[in-house]
mmCIF file of C-alpha atoms in Angstrom:
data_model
loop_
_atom_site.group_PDB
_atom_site.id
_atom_site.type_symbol
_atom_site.label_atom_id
_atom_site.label_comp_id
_atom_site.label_asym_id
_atom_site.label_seq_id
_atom_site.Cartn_x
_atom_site.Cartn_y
_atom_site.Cartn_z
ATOM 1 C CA UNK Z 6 64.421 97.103 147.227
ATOM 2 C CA UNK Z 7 63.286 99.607 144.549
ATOM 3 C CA UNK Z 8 65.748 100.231 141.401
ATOM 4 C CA UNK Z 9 68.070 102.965 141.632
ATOM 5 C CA UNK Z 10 68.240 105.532 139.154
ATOM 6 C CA UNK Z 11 71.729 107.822 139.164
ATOM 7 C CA UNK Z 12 70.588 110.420 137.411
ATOM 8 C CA UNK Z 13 66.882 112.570 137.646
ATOM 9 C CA UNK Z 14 65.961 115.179 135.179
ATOM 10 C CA UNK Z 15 66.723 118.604 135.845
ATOM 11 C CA UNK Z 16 63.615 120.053 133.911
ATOM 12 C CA UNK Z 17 60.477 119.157 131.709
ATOM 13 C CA UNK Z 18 60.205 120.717 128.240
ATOM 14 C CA UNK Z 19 56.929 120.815 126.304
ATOM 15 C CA UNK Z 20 56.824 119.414 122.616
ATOM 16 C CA UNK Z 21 56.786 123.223 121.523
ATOM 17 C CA UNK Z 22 59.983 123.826 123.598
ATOM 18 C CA UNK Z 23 61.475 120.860 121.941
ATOM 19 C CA UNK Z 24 60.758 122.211 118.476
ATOM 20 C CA UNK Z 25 62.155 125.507 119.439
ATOM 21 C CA UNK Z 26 65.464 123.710 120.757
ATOM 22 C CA UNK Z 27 66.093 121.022 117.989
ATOM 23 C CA UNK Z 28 64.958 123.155 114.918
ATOM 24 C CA UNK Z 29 62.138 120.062 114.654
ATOM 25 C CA UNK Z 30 58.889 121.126 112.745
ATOM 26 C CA UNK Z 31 55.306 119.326 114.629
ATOM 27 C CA UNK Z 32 53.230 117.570 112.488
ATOM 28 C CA UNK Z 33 49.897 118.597 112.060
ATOM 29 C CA UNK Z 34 47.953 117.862 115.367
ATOM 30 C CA UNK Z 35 51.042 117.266 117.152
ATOM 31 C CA UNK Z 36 49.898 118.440 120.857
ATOM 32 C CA UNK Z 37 52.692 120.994 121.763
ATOM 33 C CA UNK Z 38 51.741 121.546 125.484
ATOM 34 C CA UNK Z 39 52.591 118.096 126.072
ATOM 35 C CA UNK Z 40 55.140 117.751 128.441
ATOM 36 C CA UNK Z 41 58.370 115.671 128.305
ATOM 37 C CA UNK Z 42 59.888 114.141 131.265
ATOM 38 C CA UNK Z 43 62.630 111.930 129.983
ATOM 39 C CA UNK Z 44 64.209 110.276 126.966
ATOM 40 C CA UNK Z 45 63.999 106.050 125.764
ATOM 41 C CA UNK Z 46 64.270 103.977 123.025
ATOM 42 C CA UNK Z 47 61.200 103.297 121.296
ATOM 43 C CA UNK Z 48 60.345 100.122 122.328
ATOM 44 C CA UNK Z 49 60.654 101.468 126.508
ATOM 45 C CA UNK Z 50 59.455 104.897 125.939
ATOM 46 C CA UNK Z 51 55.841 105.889 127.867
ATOM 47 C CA UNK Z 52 53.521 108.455 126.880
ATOM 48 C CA UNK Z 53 55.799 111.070 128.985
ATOM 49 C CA UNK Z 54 59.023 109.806 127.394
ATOM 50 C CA UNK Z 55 60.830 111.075 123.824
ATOM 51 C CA UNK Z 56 61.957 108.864 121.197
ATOM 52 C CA UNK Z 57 63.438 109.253 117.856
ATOM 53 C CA UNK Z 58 63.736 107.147 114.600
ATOM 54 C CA UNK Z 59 66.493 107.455 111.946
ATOM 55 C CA UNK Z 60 66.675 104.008 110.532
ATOM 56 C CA UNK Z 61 63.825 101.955 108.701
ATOM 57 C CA UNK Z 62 64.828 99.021 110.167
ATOM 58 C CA UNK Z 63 62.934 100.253 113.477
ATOM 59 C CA UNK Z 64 59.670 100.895 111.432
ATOM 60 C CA UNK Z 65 58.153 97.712 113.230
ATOM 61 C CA UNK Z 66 59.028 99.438 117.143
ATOM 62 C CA UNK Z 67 57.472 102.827 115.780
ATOM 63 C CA UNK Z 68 54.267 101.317 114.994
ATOM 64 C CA UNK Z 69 54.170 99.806 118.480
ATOM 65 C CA UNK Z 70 55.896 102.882 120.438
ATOM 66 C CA UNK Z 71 54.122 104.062 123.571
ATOM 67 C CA UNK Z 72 56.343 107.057 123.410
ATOM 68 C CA UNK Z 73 55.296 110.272 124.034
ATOM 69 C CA UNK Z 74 56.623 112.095 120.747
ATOM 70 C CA UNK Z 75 59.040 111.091 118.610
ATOM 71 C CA UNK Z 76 61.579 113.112 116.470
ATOM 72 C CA UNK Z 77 61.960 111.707 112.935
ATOM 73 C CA UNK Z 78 63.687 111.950 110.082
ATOM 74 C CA UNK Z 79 61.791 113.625 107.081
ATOM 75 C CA UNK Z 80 62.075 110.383 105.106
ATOM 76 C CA UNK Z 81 60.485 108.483 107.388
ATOM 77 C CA UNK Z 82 57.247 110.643 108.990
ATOM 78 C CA UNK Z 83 54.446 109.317 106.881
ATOM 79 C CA UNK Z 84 55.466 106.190 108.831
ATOM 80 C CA UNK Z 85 54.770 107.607 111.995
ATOM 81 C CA UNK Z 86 51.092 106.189 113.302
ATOM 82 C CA UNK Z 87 48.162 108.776 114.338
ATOM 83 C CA UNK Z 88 48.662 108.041 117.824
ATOM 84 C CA UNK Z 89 52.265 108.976 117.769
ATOM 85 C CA UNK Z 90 52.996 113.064 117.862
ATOM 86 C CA UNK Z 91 56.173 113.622 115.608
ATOM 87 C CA UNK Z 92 58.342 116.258 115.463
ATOM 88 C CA UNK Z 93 59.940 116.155 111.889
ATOM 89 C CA UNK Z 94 63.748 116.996 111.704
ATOM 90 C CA UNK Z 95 66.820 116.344 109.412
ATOM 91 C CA UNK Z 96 69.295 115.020 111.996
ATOM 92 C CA UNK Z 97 66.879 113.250 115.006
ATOM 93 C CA UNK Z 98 69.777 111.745 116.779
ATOM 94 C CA UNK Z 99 71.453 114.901 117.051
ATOM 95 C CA UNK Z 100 68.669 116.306 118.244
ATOM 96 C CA UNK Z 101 67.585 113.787 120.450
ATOM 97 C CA UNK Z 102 70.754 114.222 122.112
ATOM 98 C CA UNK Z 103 70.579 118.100 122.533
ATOM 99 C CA UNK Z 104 67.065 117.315 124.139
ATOM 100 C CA UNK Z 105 68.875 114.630 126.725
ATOM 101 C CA UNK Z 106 71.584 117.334 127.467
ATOM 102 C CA UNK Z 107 69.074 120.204 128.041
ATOM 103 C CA UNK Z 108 67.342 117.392 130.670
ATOM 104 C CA UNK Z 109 70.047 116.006 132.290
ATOM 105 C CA UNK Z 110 72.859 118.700 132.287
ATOM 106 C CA UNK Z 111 74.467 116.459 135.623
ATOM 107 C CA UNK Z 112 75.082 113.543 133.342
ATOM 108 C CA UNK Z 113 78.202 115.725 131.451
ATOM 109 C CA UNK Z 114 80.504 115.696 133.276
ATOM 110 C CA UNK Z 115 81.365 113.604 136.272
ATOM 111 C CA UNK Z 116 80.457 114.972 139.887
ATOM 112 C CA UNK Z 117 81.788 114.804 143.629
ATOM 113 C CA UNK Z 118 81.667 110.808 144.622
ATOM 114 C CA UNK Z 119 81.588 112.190 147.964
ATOM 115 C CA UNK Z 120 78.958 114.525 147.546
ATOM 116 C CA UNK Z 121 80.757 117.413 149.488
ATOM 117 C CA UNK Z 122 82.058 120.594 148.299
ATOM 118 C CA UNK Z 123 85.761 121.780 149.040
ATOM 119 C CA UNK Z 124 88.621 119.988 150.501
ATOM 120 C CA UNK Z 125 87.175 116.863 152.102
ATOM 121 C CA UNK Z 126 88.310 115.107 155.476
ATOM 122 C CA UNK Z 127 91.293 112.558 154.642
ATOM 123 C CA UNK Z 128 91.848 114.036 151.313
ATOM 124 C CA UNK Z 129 95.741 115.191 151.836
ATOM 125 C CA UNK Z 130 96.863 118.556 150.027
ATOM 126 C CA UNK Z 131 99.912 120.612 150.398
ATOM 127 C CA UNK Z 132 100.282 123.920 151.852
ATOM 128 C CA UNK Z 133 101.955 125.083 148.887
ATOM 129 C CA UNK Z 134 99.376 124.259 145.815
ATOM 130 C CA UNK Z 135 97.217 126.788 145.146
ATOM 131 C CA UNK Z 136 93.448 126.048 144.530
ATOM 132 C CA UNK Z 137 90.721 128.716 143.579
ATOM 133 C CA UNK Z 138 87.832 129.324 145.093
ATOM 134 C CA UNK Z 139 85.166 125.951 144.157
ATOM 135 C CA UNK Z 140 87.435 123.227 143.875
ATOM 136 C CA UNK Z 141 86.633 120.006 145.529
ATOM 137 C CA UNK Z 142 88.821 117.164 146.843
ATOM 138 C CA UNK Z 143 87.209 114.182 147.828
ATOM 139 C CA UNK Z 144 88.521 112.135 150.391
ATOM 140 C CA UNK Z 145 91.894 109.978 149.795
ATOM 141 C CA UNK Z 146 92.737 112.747 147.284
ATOM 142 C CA UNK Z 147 96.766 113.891 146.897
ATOM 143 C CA UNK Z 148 97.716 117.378 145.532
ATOM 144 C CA UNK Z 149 101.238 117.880 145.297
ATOM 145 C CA UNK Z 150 103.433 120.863 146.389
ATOM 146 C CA UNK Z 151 103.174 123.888 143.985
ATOM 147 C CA UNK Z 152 100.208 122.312 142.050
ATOM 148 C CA UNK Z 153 97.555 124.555 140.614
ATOM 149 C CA UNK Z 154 93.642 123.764 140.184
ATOM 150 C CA UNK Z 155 91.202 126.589 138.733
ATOM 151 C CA UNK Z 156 87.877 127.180 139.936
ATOM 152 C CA UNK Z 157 84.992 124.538 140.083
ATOM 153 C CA UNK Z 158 87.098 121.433 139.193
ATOM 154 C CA UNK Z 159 86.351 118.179 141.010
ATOM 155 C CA UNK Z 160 89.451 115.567 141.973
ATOM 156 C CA UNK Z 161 87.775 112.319 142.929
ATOM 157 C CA UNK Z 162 89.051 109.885 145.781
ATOM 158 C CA UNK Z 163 92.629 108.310 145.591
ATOM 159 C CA UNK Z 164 93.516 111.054 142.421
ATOM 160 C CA UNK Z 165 97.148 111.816 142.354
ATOM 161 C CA UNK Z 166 97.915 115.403 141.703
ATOM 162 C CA UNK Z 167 101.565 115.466 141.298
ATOM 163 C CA UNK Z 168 104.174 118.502 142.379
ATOM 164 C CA UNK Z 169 103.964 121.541 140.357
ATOM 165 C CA UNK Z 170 100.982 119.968 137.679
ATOM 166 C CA UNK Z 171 98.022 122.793 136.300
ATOM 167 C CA UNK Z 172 94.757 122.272 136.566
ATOM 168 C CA UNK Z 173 91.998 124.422 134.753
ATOM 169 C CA UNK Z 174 88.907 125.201 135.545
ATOM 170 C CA UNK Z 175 85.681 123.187 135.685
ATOM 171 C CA UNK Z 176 87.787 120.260 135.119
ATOM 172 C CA UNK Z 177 86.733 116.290 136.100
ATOM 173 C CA UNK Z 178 89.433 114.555 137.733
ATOM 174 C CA UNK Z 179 88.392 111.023 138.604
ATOM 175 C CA UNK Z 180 88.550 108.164 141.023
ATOM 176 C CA UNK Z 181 92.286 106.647 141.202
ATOM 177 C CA UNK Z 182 93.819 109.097 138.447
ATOM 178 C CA UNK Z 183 97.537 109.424 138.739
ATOM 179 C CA UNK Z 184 98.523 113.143 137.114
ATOM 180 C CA UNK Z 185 101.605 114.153 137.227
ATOM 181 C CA UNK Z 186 104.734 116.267 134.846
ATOM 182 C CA UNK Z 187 101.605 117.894 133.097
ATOM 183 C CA UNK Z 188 99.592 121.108 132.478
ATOM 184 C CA UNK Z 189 95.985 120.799 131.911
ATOM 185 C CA UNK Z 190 93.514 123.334 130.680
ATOM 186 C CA UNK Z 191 89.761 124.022 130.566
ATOM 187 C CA UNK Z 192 86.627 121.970 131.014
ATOM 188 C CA UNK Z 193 88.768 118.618 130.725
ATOM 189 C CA UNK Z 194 87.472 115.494 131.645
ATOM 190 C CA UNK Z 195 89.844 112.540 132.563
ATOM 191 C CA UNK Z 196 87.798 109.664 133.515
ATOM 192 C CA UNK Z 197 88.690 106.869 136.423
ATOM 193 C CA UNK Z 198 92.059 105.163 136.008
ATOM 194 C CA UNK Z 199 93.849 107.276 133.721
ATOM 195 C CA UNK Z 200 97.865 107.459 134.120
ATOM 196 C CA UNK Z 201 99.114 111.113 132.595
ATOM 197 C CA UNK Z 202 102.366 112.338 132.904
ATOM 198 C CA UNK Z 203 104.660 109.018 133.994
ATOM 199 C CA UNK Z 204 107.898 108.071 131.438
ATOM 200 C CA UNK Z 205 107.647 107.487 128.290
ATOM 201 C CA UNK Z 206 109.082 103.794 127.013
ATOM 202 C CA UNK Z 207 112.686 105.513 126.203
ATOM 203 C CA UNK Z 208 115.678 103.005 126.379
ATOM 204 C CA UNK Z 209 119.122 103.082 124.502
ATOM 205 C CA UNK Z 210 119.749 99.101 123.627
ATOM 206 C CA UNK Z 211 123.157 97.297 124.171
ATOM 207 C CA UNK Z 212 124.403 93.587 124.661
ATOM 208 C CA UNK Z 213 125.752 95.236 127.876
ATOM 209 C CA UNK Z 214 122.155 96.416 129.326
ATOM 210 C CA UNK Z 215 119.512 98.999 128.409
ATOM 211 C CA UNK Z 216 119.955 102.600 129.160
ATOM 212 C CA UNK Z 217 117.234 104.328 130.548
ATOM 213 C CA UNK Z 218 116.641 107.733 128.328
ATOM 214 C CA UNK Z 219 115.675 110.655 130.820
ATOM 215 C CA UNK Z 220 112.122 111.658 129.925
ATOM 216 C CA UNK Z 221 112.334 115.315 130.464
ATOM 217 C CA UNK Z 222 109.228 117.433 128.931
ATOM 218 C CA UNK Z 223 105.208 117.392 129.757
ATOM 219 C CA UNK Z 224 102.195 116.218 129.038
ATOM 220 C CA UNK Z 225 99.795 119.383 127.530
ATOM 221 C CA UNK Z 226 96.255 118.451 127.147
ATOM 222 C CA UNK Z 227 93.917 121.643 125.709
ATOM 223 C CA UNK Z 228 90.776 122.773 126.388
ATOM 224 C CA UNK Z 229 87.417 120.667 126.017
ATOM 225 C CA UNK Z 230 89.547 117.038 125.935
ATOM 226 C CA UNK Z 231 88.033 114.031 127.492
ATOM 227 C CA UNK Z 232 89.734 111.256 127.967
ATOM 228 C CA UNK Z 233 87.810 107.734 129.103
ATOM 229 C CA UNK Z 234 89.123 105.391 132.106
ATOM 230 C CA UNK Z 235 92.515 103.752 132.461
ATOM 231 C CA UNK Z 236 93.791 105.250 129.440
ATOM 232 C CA UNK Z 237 97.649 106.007 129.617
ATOM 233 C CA UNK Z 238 99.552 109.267 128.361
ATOM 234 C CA UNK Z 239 103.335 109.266 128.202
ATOM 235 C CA UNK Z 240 105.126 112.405 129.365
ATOM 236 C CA UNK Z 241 107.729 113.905 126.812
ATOM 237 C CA UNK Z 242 110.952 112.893 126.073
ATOM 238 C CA UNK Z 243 112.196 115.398 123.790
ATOM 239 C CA UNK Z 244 109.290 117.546 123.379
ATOM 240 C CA UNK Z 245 105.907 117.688 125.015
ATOM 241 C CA UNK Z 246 103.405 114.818 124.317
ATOM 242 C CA UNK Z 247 100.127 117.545 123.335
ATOM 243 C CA UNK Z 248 96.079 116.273 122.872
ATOM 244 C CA UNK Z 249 94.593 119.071 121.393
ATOM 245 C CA UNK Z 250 91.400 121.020 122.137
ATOM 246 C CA UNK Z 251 88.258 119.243 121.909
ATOM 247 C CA UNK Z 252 89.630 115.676 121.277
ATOM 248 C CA UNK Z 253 87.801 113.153 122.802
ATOM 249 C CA UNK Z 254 89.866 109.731 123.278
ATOM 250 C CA UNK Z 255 87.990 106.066 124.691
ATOM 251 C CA UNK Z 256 89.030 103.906 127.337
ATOM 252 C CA UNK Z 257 92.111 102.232 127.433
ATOM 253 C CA UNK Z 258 94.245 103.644 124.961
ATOM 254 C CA UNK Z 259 97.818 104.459 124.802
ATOM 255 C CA UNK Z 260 99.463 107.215 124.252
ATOM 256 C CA UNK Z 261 103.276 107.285 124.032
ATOM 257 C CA UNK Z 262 105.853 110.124 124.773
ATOM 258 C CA UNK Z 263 106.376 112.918 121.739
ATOM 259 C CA UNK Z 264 103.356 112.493 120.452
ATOM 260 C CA UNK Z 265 100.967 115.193 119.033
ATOM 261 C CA UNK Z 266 97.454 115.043 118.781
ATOM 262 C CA UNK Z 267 95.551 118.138 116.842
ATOM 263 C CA UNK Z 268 92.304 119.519 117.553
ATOM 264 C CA UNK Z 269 88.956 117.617 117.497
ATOM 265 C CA UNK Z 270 90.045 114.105 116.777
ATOM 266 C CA UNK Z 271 88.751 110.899 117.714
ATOM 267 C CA UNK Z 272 90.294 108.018 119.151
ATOM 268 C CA UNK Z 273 88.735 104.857 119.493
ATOM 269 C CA UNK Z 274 89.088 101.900 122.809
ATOM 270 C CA UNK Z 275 92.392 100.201 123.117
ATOM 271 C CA UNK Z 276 94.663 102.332 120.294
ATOM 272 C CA UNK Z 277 98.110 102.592 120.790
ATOM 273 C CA UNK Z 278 99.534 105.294 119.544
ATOM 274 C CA UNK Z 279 103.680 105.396 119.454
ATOM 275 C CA UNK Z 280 105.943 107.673 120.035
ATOM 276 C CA UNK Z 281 106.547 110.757 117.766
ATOM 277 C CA UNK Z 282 103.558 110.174 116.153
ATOM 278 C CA UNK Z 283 101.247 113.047 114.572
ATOM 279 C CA UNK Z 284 98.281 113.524 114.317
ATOM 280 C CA UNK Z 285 96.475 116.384 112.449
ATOM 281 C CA UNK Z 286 93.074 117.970 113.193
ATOM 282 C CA UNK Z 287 90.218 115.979 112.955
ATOM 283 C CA UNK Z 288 91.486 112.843 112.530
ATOM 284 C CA UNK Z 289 90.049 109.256 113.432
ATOM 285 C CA UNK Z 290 91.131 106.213 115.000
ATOM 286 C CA UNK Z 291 89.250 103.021 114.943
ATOM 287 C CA UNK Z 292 88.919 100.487 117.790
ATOM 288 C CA UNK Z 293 92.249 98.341 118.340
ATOM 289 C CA UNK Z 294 94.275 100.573 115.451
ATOM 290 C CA UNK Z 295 97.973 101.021 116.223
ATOM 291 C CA UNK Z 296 100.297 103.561 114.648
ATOM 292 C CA UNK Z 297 104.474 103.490 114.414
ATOM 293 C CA UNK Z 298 106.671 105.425 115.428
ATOM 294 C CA UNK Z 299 106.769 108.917 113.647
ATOM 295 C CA UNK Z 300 104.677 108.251 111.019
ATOM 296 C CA UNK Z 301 101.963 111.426 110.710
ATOM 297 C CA UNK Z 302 98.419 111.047 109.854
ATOM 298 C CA UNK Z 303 97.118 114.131 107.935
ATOM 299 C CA UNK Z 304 94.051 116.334 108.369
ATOM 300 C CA UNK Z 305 90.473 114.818 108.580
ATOM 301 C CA UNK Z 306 92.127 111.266 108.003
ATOM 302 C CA UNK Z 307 90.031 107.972 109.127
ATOM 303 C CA UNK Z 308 91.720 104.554 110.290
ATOM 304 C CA UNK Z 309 89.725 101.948 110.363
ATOM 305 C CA UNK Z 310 89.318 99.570 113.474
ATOM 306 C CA UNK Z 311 92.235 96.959 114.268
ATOM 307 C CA UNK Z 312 94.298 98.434 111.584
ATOM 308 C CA UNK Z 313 98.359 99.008 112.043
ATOM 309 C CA UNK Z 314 99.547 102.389 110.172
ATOM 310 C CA UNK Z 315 103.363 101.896 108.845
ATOM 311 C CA UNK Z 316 103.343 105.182 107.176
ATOM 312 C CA UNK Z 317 101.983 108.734 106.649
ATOM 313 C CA UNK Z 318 98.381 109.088 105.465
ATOM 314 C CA UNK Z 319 97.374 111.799 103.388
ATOM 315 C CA UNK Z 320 95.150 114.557 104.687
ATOM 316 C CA UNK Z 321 91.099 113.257 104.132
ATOM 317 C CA UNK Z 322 92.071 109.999 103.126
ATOM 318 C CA UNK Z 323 90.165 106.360 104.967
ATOM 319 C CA UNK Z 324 92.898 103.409 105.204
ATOM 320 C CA UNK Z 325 92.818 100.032 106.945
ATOM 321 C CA UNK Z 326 94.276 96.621 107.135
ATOM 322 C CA UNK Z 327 97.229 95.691 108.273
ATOM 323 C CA UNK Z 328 99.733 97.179 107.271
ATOM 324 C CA UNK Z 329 97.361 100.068 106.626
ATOM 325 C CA UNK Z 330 96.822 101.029 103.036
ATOM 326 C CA UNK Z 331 94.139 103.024 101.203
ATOM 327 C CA UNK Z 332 90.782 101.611 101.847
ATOM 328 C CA UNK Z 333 89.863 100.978 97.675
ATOM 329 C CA UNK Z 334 92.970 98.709 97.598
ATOM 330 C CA UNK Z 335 92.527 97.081 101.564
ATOM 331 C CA UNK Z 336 88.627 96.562 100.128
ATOM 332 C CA UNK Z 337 90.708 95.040 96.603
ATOM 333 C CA UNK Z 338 92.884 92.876 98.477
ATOM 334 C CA UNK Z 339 89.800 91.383 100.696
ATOM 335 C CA UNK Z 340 87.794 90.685 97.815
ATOM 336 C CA UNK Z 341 90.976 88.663 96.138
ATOM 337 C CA UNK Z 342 91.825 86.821 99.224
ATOM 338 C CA UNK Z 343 88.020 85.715 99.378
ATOM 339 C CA UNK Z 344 87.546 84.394 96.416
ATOM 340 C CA UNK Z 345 90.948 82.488 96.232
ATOM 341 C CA UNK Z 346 89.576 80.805 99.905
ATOM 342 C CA UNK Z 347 86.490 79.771 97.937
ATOM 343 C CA UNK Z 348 88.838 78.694 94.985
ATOM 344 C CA UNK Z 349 87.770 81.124 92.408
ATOM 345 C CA UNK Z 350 91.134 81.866 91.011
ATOM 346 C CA UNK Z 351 92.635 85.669 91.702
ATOM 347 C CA UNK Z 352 91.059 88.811 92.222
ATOM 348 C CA UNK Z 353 89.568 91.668 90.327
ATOM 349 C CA UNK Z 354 90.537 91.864 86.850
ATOM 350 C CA UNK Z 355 93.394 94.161 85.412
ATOM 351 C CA UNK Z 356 91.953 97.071 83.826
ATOM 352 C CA UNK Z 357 93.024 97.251 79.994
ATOM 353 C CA UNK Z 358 94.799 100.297 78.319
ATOM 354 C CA UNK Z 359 93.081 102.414 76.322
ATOM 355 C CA UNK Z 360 95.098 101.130 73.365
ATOM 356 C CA UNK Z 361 93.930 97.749 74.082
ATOM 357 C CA UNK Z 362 90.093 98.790 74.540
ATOM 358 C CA UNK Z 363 90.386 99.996 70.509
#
């Protein structure tokens, strides 16, 4: 049995087409009719293959490459041997990756699992939702009464598509996805597994028995989010739970009801984000961080992995440790707690005053 391969270029692109893409300049001699069929690491790549090289610790694997051409940083091309062509550019990953998009466009977003195109047989969907023109439903599919789902959006086997939910267009709705109390826009992508749109954790406590709170708003997620498999979105209680356009959020995390995400931030496997929380534009979320409840997390702000935020974060600002505090004083605390394990006495020293420097 050969080895399957899931995904086969769409194109080839010549080393000169590469340049003109990434903004790369050829070395001298660089041959730019060559032509590029796919994308490795250096140590796989084969003379029709691209590589790159940003870090010197890989200056060993360049001299050995078989790759085809490699894109470089402009620190690093003298390194680059004579029988390696280079294409010399400031950011090579980046560009690497806008060469891998340009070849395998398919690989974006998901596809049909069925391979079919409009409503498939055994997918189930009610006379009254409305879908556009170029929507597929693969088979075991469920769209609800009154749902909505724009043009060229895919809902993969067993997806849920609860009454009355909005679906945009050239939207990826995956395998087993339960979607419900929720309005979706543009180009999303919600990977396998995910649960949008269900209660949010709401109970009033008592010696006599926990009240249920009614959970009574939606789940808005913008334009351009993706969100990886079996992560969980709460719906509203009070106000809508919102992930803003272009945020891109990992596999299993969890998101609970109230909360708002801005535009274009990042969140990280297995976060759990509580209820009421905000979260500005740009902001990031390292693996395993937790927030609590209300606390808000300002503009361009960076958590670091398995860190647990107790309060607001300034806009800009990197914390971590747990609780979460300013990274200078989490780094301060580390370097104390280290040296008292190795019985050096206490931490940094106390800075003096000026009046004690004279």
């Amino acid at each position: 049995m050969s080895e399957p391969f899931f995904f086969t270029p769409a194109t080839t692109l010549s080393l000169a087409e590469i340049a003109r893409l990434t903004g790369a300049e050829p070395a001298a001699g660089a041959p730019l009719d060559r032509v590029i069929r796919d994308v490795a690491t250096l140590d796989q790549a084969g003379p029709s293959d691209l590589a790159f090289l940003e870090n010197p610790r890989y200056l060993d694997e360049l001299s050995r490459s078989r790759a085809g051409a490699c894109l470089i940083a402009p620190r690093l091309a003298a390194a680059v041997p004579e029988h390696l062509p280079a294409l010399v550019v400031k950011d090579p990953h980046r560009a690497f990756v806008a060469v891998a998009r340009a070849l395998y466009p398919a690989a974006l977003k998901p596809a049909s699992l069925f391979g079919g195109q409009g409503v498939a047989p055994g997918a189930s969907v009610h006379p009254a939702a409305r879908l556009e023109s170029g929507v597929t439903v693969d088979p075991g599919a469920v769209v609800g009464p009154g749902a909505e789902i724009g043009a060229g959006t895919v809902i993969g086997p067993t997806a849920v598509i609860g009454p009355g939910v909005r679906i945009g267009r050239d939207c990826a709705i995956g395998a087993g996805v339960t979607l419900t109390h929720s309005l979706v826009g543009d180009r999303v992508i919600i990977h396998p597994g995910c649960r949008i749109g269900q209660d949010g954790f709401g109970f009033v406590m008592g010696p006599g028995g926990h009240q249920k709170v009614p959970q009574l708003r939606r789940v808005i997620i913008q334009n351009d989010v993706e969100i990886g498999a079996g992560t969980t979105i709460d719906r509203g209680g009070t106000r809508d739970t919102v992930i803003g356009e272009g945020t891109k959020i990992d596999n299993l995390v969890q998101i609970g009801h109230n909360v708002l995400i801005g535009r274009h931030c990042v969140i990280v496997a297995q976060v759990g984000i509580s209820g009421s929380t905000v979260l500005e534009d740009y902001v990031v979320l390292g693996a395993r961080s937790g927030t609590n409840n209300h606390v808000v997390i300002g503009q361009g702000a960076q958590v670091a992995a398995l860190s647990g935020v107790n309060s607001d974060i300034p806009p800009g600002q990197r914390w971590g440790g747990f609780p979460a505090k300013p990274a200078k004083a989490w780094m301060r605390e580390l370097r104390a707690i280290n040296r008292l394990s190795q019985g050096k006495g206490g931490g940094d020293k106390p800075e003096r005053s000026d009046d004690e420097k004279h």
